[in-house]
Short mmCIF file of C-alpha atoms in Angstrom, two decimals:
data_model
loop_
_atom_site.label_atom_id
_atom_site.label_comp_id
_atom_site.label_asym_id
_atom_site.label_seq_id
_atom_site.Cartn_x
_atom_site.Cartn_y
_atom_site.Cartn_z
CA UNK A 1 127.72 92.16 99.41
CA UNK A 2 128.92 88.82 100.21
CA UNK A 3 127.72 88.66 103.86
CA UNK A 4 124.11 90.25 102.71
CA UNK A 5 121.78 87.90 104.78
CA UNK A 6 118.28 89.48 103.98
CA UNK A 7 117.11 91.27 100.33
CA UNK A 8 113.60 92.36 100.87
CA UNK A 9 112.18 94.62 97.78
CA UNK A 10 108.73 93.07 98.87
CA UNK A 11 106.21 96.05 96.65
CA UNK A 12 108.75 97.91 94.83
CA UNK A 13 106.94 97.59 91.87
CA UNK A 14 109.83 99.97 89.59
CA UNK A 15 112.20 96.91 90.15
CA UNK A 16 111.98 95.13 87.23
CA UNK A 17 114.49 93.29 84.82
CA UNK A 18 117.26 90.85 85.86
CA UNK A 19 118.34 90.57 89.56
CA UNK A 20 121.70 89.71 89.70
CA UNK A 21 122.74 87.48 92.87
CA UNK A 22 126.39 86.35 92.04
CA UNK A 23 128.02 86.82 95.19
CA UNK A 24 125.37 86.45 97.88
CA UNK A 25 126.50 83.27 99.39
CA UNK A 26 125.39 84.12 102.41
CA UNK A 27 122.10 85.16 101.64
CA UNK A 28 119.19 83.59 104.10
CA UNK A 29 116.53 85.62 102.71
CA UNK A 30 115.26 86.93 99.56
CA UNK A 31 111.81 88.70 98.87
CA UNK A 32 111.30 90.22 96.00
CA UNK A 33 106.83 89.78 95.77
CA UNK A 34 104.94 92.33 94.45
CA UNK A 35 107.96 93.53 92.32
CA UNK A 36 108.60 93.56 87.82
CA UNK A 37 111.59 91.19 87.87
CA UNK A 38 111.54 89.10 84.83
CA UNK A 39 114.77 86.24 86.13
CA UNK A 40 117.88 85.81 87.64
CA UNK A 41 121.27 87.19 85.77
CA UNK A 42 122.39 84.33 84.05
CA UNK A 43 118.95 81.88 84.41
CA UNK A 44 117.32 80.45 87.54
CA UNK A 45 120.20 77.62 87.87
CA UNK A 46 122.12 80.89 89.94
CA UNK A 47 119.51 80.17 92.58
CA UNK A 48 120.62 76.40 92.96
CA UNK A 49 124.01 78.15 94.45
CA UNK A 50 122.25 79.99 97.07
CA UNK A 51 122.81 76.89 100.03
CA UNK A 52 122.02 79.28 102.83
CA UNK A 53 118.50 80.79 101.30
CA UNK A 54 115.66 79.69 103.80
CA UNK A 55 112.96 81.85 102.53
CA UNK A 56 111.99 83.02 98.54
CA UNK A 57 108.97 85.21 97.95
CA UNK A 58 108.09 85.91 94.44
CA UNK A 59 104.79 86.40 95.25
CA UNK A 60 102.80 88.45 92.25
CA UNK A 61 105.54 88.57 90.59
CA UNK A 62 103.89 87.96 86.90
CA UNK A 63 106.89 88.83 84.52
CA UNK A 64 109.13 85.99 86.78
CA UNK A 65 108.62 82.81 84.38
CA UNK A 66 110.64 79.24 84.25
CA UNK A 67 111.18 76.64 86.81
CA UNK A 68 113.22 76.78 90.11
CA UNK A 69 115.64 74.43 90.56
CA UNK A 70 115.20 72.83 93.94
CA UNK A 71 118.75 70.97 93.92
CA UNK A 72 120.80 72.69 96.08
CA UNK A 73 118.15 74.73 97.93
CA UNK A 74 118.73 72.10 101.36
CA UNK A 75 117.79 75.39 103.87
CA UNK A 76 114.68 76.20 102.51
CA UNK A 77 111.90 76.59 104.34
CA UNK A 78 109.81 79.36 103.16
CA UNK A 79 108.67 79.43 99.41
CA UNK A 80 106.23 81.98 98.46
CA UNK A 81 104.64 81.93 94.83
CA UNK A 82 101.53 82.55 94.08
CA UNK A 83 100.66 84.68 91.52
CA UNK A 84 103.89 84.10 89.87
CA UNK A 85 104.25 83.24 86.11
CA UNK A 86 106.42 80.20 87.77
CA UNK A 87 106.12 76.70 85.96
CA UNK A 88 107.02 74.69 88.21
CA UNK A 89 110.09 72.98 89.90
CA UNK A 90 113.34 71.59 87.71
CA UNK A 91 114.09 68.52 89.82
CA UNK A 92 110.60 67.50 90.59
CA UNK A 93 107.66 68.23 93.51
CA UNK A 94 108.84 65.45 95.24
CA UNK A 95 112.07 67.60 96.34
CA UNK A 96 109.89 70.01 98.31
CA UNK A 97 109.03 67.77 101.27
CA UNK A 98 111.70 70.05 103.83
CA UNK A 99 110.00 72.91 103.50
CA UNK A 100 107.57 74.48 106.33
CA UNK A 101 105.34 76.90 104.15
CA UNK A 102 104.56 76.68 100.36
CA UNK A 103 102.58 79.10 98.88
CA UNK A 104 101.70 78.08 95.26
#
């Protein structure tokens, strides 16, 4: 699964729990809206390792909680999260000014 570029599970609302993404270097885009995750395998800092990712829709998402850490998210553009149970952003707001959308 190394060279998976696109995980959309936009709606499946049976996938819940942990989503494991160890591996997915080379992931671009990851939507998982509308679904029952509750985190990342091993906290949100896995996320941080995901340099490729340009677009991140947790959408609805109301089990996701905790804060996304922006460091190391350079090729984001898209970032979808409204009616999340996010709290907001680990290195600060401020960190967000390369994206194109954000959907809060």
């Amino acid at each position: 699964m190394e060279k998976l570029e696109e995980l959309d599970a936009m709606g499946c609302k049976n996938l819940g729990g942990e989503i494991l993404i160890d591996g997915l270097s080379s992931l671009r885009i990851l939507r998982l809206g509308w679904t029952s995750i509750s985190g990342f395998s091993n906290g949100f800092d896995k996320l941080s390792r995901l340099d490729k990712l340009e677009e991140l829709d947790v959408s609805e998402c109301k089990n996701l909680e905790g804060e996304i850490p922006i460091n190391g998210l350079s090729s984001l553009k898209i970032l979808r999260l409204s009616g999340s149970s996010i709290s907001g952003f680990l290195d600060g707001f401020d960190k967000l000014s390369f994206l194109e959308e954000l959907q809060l």
